[in-house]
Amino acid sequence: MSVLPLVFTSGWASGINAYAVVLLLGVFGATGLSDEVPESLQRPEILVTVGVLFLCEAVADKIPYVDSVWDSVHTVVRPAAGAWVGAMLAGQSGSVSDLTAAVLGGSTALASHAVKAGTRMAVNTSPEPFSNIVMSIAEDLGVAGIITLAIFHPWAAATVAGALLFTGLTVVGFLLSRIRRFLRRRAQRREERRTAAVVGRPPDSMPWADRD
C-alpha cells in the first residue's frame, strides 16, 4: 500500500504549499513519470489554475505580515486540498478507502499548516524582510524535493515528512510558550505602570517592579 506514504507526504506538503503539490503531482502524472496520479489532477485547466495561484503565493509568501494574512486565509484551503489530493490518490490506487486517505491527508496538512503559520508569525517579529524570503524559498524547495522523492521513494519521503512535522510542532510549541511568557510580562508591566500612576510613584520605585 505505497499510496499511504504518498498521501501522508502530500498532506504534509499541502500544509506548506497546496498549489505546488497539485502542480507537481499533475506534471509528474502528465509526463508519465508516475502512474499514481489520477487524470483529474493532470487536466490542463487544473494545472494552469494552480500554476497561477502558485505564483500568487510565491509573491505573498515573501512579504512580511502579508504572508500571515495569506496563511490565515488558507487555514481552510490547505487542509481541504490535502484531503482532496489524498482522496484522489486513494481512488487511483484502489488499495485504501477514499475517506481514510482524505482524513490522513487533511489532518497532516492541518498540522503542517499550523507549523508554517506559527513559524511565520515568529519570523515576522524580525525587523528585516530577508528572513521571510529565505523561509519562503526554503519551503518551496522543500515541497518540490519531498514530492519528487515521494513519487519514486514514498516510504523514505514519508519518513522525512514525519520527522519534519514532529520537529516543526516541537519548535512551534516552544515559540508559543515564549510568546505567552512575553505577553504575561508585558501585561504585568502595564499593570505596574497603572498602579504607580495611581499612587504617584515612578514604576521603578515599586517594590514589585520587574527589573529584568
mmCIF file of C-alpha atoms in Angstrom:
data_model
loop_
_atom_site.group_PDB
_atom_site.id
_atom_site.type_symbol
_atom_site.label_atom_id
_atom_site.label_comp_id
_atom_site.label_asym_id
_atom_site.label_seq_id
_atom_site.Cartn_x
_atom_site.Cartn_y
_atom_site.Cartn_z
ATOM 1 C CA MET A 1 0.000 0.000 0.000
ATOM 2 C CA SER A 2 2.531 2.595 -1.158
ATOM 3 C CA VAL A 3 -0.302 5.100 -1.610
ATOM 4 C CA LEU A 4 -0.482 5.748 2.150
ATOM 5 C CA PRO A 5 3.023 7.215 2.460
ATOM 6 C CA LEU A 6 2.332 9.249 -0.677
ATOM 7 C CA VAL A 7 -0.908 10.545 0.848
ATOM 8 C CA PHE A 8 0.867 11.398 4.115
ATOM 9 C CA THR A 9 3.705 13.192 2.333
ATOM 10 C CA SER A 10 1.393 15.097 0.000
ATOM 11 C CA GLY A 11 -0.687 16.088 3.041
ATOM 12 C CA TRP A 12 2.374 17.466 4.820
ATOM 13 C CA ALA A 13 3.442 19.338 1.702
ATOM 14 C CA SER A 14 -0.101 20.667 1.126
ATOM 15 C CA GLY A 15 0.026 22.324 4.532
ATOM 16 C CA ILE A 16 3.082 24.241 3.324
ATOM 17 C CA ASN A 17 2.080 24.975 -0.282
ATOM 18 C CA ALA A 18 -1.007 23.195 -1.599
ATOM 19 C CA TYR A 19 -0.777 24.730 -5.066
ATOM 20 C CA ALA A 20 2.774 23.472 -5.553
ATOM 21 C CA VAL A 21 1.699 19.960 -4.556
ATOM 22 C CA VAL A 22 -1.153 19.773 -7.064
ATOM 23 C CA LEU A 23 1.030 21.329 -9.768
ATOM 24 C CA LEU A 24 3.926 18.931 -9.206
ATOM 25 C CA LEU A 25 1.737 15.835 -8.990
ATOM 26 C CA GLY A 26 -0.107 16.881 -12.122
ATOM 27 C CA VAL A 27 3.139 17.380 -14.021
ATOM 28 C CA PHE A 28 4.526 14.030 -12.864
ATOM 29 C CA GLY A 29 1.329 12.325 -13.976
ATOM 30 C CA ALA A 30 1.060 14.155 -17.286
ATOM 31 C CA THR A 31 4.660 13.363 -18.228
ATOM 32 C CA GLY A 32 4.200 9.691 -17.417
ATOM 33 C CA LEU A 33 6.690 9.644 -14.550
ATOM 34 C CA SER A 34 4.055 8.306 -12.162
ATOM 35 C CA ASP A 35 1.016 6.064 -12.512
ATOM 36 C CA GLU A 36 -0.174 7.012 -9.009
ATOM 37 C CA VAL A 37 -1.517 10.411 -10.092
ATOM 38 C CA PRO A 38 -5.179 10.427 -11.221
ATOM 39 C CA GLU A 39 -6.106 12.060 -14.508
ATOM 40 C CA SER A 40 -8.214 14.684 -12.735
ATOM 41 C CA LEU A 41 -5.007 16.228 -11.369
ATOM 42 C CA GLN A 42 -3.428 16.219 -14.824
ATOM 43 C CA ARG A 43 -6.095 18.255 -16.601
ATOM 44 C CA PRO A 44 -4.678 21.366 -18.324
ATOM 45 C CA GLU A 45 -7.193 23.729 -16.710
ATOM 46 C CA ILE A 46 -6.248 22.402 -13.265
ATOM 47 C CA LEU A 47 -2.532 22.817 -13.943
ATOM 48 C CA VAL A 48 -2.976 26.348 -15.294
ATOM 49 C CA THR A 49 -5.151 27.396 -12.349
ATOM 50 C CA VAL A 50 -2.839 26.051 -9.659
ATOM 51 C CA GLY A 51 0.141 27.419 -11.571
ATOM 52 C CA VAL A 52 -1.281 30.947 -11.383
ATOM 53 C CA LEU A 53 -2.196 30.519 -7.716
ATOM 54 C CA PHE A 54 1.285 29.188 -7.008
ATOM 55 C CA LEU A 55 2.793 32.355 -8.492
ATOM 56 C CA CYS A 56 0.476 34.481 -6.332
ATOM 57 C CA GLU A 57 1.552 32.564 -3.237
ATOM 58 C CA ALA A 58 5.216 32.822 -4.230
ATOM 59 C CA VAL A 59 4.886 36.620 -4.058
ATOM 60 C CA ALA A 60 2.615 36.936 -0.995
ATOM 61 C CA ASP A 61 4.681 34.413 0.954
ATOM 62 C CA LYS A 62 7.766 36.627 0.839
ATOM 63 C CA ILE A 63 6.216 39.851 2.181
ATOM 64 C CA PRO A 64 6.243 40.311 5.985
ATOM 65 C CA TYR A 65 2.751 40.214 7.560
ATOM 66 C CA VAL A 66 1.171 39.700 4.133
ATOM 67 C CA ASP A 67 2.328 36.098 4.455
ATOM 68 C CA SER A 68 0.497 35.741 7.778
ATOM 69 C CA VAL A 69 -2.701 37.140 6.247
ATOM 70 C CA TRP A 70 -2.290 34.689 3.360
ATOM 71 C CA ASP A 71 -1.778 31.856 5.846
ATOM 72 C CA SER A 72 -4.933 32.772 7.768
ATOM 73 C CA VAL A 73 -6.962 32.706 4.547
ATOM 74 C CA HIS A 74 -5.517 29.283 3.710
ATOM 75 C CA THR A 75 -6.289 27.732 7.091
ATOM 76 C CA VAL A 76 -9.212 26.006 5.379
ATOM 77 C CA VAL A 77 -7.773 25.784 1.853
ATOM 78 C CA ARG A 78 -4.636 23.789 2.673
ATOM 79 C CA PRO A 79 -6.251 21.045 4.795
ATOM 80 C CA ALA A 80 -9.070 20.795 2.247
ATOM 81 C CA ALA A 81 -6.506 20.448 -0.541
ATOM 82 C CA GLY A 82 -4.621 17.803 1.435
ATOM 83 C CA ALA A 83 -7.831 15.842 1.943
ATOM 84 C CA TRP A 84 -8.836 16.188 -1.714
ATOM 85 C CA VAL A 85 -5.449 15.104 -3.041
ATOM 86 C CA GLY A 86 -5.402 12.186 -0.604
ATOM 87 C CA ALA A 87 -8.824 11.012 -1.747
ATOM 88 C CA MET A 88 -7.819 11.338 -5.406
ATOM 89 C CA LEU A 89 -4.648 9.320 -4.873
ATOM 90 C CA ALA A 90 -6.579 6.633 -2.987
ATOM 91 C CA GLY A 91 -9.186 6.456 -5.717
ATOM 92 C CA GLN A 92 -6.449 5.973 -8.311
ATOM 93 C CA SER A 93 -4.734 3.258 -6.270
ATOM 94 C CA GLY A 94 -7.807 1.428 -5.007
ATOM 95 C CA SER A 95 -5.781 -0.051 -2.135
ATOM 96 C CA VAL A 96 -7.282 2.139 0.606
ATOM 97 C CA SER A 97 -10.612 3.883 1.103
ATOM 98 C CA ASP A 98 -11.031 7.449 -0.090
ATOM 99 C CA LEU A 99 -12.279 8.511 3.343
ATOM 100 C CA THR A 100 -9.225 7.133 5.148
ATOM 101 C CA ALA A 101 -6.893 8.860 2.715
ATOM 102 C CA ALA A 102 -8.840 12.128 2.949
ATOM 103 C CA VAL A 103 -8.646 12.127 6.755
ATOM 104 C CA LEU A 104 -4.926 11.311 6.693
ATOM 105 C CA GLY A 105 -4.100 13.930 4.074
ATOM 106 C CA GLY A 106 -6.303 16.621 5.588
ATOM 107 C CA SER A 107 -5.140 16.181 9.181
ATOM 108 C CA THR A 108 -1.485 16.093 8.164
ATOM 109 C CA ALA A 109 -1.969 19.234 6.078
ATOM 110 C CA LEU A 110 -3.650 20.993 9.004
ATOM 111 C CA ALA A 111 -0.755 20.108 11.313
ATOM 112 C CA SER A 112 1.948 21.280 8.907
ATOM 113 C CA HIS A 113 -0.067 24.424 8.136
ATOM 114 C CA ALA A 114 -0.120 25.211 11.860
ATOM 115 C CA VAL A 115 3.653 24.805 11.945
ATOM 116 C CA LYS A 116 4.132 27.098 8.966
ATOM 117 C CA ALA A 117 1.734 29.780 10.227
ATOM 118 C CA GLY A 118 3.243 29.719 13.723
ATOM 119 C CA THR A 119 6.780 29.917 12.395
ATOM 120 C CA ARG A 120 5.912 32.814 10.111
ATOM 121 C CA MET A 121 4.373 34.747 13.000
ATOM 122 C CA ALA A 122 7.676 34.398 14.844
ATOM 123 C CA VAL A 123 9.728 35.343 11.770
ATOM 124 C CA ASN A 124 7.627 38.470 11.254
ATOM 125 C CA THR A 125 8.952 39.872 14.522
ATOM 126 C CA SER A 126 12.298 40.320 12.750
ATOM 127 C CA PRO A 127 12.793 43.925 11.554
ATOM 128 C CA GLU A 128 14.202 42.920 8.142
ATOM 129 C CA PRO A 129 12.314 41.244 5.257
ATOM 130 C CA PHE A 130 15.042 38.807 4.222
ATOM 131 C CA SER A 131 14.025 36.159 6.757
ATOM 132 C CA ASN A 132 10.639 35.828 5.045
ATOM 133 C CA ILE A 133 12.251 35.473 1.636
ATOM 134 C CA VAL A 134 14.685 32.815 2.861
ATOM 135 C CA MET A 135 11.900 30.899 4.639
ATOM 136 C CA SER A 136 9.634 31.029 1.590
ATOM 137 C CA ILE A 137 12.328 29.783 -0.792
ATOM 138 C CA ALA A 138 13.313 27.014 1.626
ATOM 139 C CA GLU A 139 9.678 25.915 1.955
ATOM 140 C CA ASP A 140 9.140 25.852 -1.812
ATOM 141 C CA LEU A 141 12.327 23.866 -2.395
ATOM 142 C CA GLY A 142 11.401 21.518 0.433
ATOM 143 C CA VAL A 143 7.963 20.845 -1.038
ATOM 144 C CA ALA A 144 9.425 20.260 -4.507
ATOM 145 C CA GLY A 145 12.089 17.935 -3.135
ATOM 146 C CA ILE A 146 9.851 15.850 -0.907
ATOM 147 C CA ILE A 147 7.089 15.421 -3.517
ATOM 148 C CA THR A 148 9.714 14.323 -6.047
ATOM 149 C CA LEU A 149 11.125 11.876 -3.510
ATOM 150 C CA ALA A 150 7.602 10.614 -2.715
ATOM 151 C CA ILE A 151 6.961 9.754 -6.357
ATOM 152 C CA PHE A 152 9.994 7.473 -6.540
ATOM 153 C CA HIS A 153 10.566 6.511 -2.886
ATOM 154 C CA PRO A 154 7.285 7.037 -0.990
ATOM 155 C CA TRP A 155 8.321 5.464 2.318
ATOM 156 C CA ALA A 156 11.550 7.450 2.507
ATOM 157 C CA ALA A 157 9.645 10.657 1.764
ATOM 158 C CA ALA A 158 7.043 9.842 4.431
ATOM 159 C CA THR A 159 9.798 9.294 6.976
ATOM 160 C CA VAL A 160 11.340 12.674 6.176
ATOM 161 C CA ALA A 161 7.931 14.380 6.255
ATOM 162 C CA GLY A 162 7.137 12.783 9.622
ATOM 163 C CA ALA A 163 10.448 13.942 11.090
ATOM 164 C CA LEU A 164 9.917 17.474 9.773
ATOM 165 C CA LEU A 165 6.369 17.570 11.138
ATOM 166 C CA PHE A 166 7.429 16.390 14.596
ATOM 167 C CA THR A 167 10.323 18.850 14.695
ATOM 168 C CA GLY A 168 8.129 21.695 13.497
ATOM 169 C CA LEU A 169 5.424 21.043 16.076
ATOM 170 C CA THR A 170 8.052 20.921 18.824
ATOM 171 C CA VAL A 171 9.612 24.215 17.720
ATOM 172 C CA VAL A 172 6.247 25.970 17.392
ATOM 173 C CA GLY A 173 5.232 24.738 20.850
ATOM 174 C CA PHE A 174 8.432 26.203 22.273
ATOM 175 C CA LEU A 175 7.901 29.504 20.440
ATOM 176 C CA LEU A 176 4.303 29.781 21.637
ATOM 177 C CA SER A 177 5.380 29.242 25.237
ATOM 178 C CA ARG A 178 7.930 32.027 24.878
ATOM 179 C CA ILE A 179 5.345 34.319 23.308
ATOM 180 C CA ARG A 180 2.853 33.647 26.128
ATOM 181 C CA ARG A 181 5.567 34.367 28.697
ATOM 182 C CA PHE A 182 6.420 37.630 26.934
ATOM 183 C CA LEU A 183 2.762 38.690 26.845
ATOM 184 C CA ARG A 184 2.339 37.926 30.559
ATOM 185 C CA ARG A 185 5.388 40.013 31.437
ATOM 186 C CA ARG A 186 4.184 42.899 29.273
ATOM 187 C CA ALA A 187 0.749 42.787 30.910
ATOM 188 C CA GLN A 188 2.403 42.769 34.327
ATOM 189 C CA ARG A 189 4.472 45.822 33.453
ATOM 190 C CA ARG A 190 1.393 47.680 32.229
ATOM 191 C CA GLU A 191 -0.363 46.917 35.494
ATOM 192 C CA GLU A 192 2.659 48.174 37.431
ATOM 193 C CA ARG A 193 2.604 51.435 35.478
ATOM 194 C CA ARG A 194 -1.097 51.918 36.162
ATOM 195 C CA THR A 195 -0.574 51.204 39.869
ATOM 196 C CA ALA A 196 2.369 53.596 40.011
ATOM 197 C CA ALA A 197 0.309 56.332 38.321
ATOM 198 C CA VAL A 198 -2.457 55.907 40.886
ATOM 199 C CA VAL A 199 -0.141 56.184 43.913
ATOM 200 C CA GLY A 200 2.009 58.844 42.281
ATOM 201 C CA ARG A 201 5.275 56.920 42.344
ATOM 202 C CA PRO A 202 7.534 56.002 39.405
ATOM 203 C CA PRO A 203 7.242 52.321 38.317
ATOM 204 C CA ASP A 204 10.889 51.574 39.129
ATOM 205 C CA SER A 205 10.336 52.531 42.755
ATOM 206 C CA MET A 206 7.584 49.993 43.274
ATOM 207 C CA PRO A 207 8.864 47.057 45.355
ATOM 208 C CA TRP A 208 7.313 44.521 42.982
ATOM 209 C CA ALA A 209 8.572 46.177 39.800
ATOM 210 C CA ASP A 210 10.112 43.885 37.213
ATOM 211 C CA ARG A 211 13.755 44.873 36.871
ATOM 212 C CA ASP A 212 14.722 42.458 34.062
#
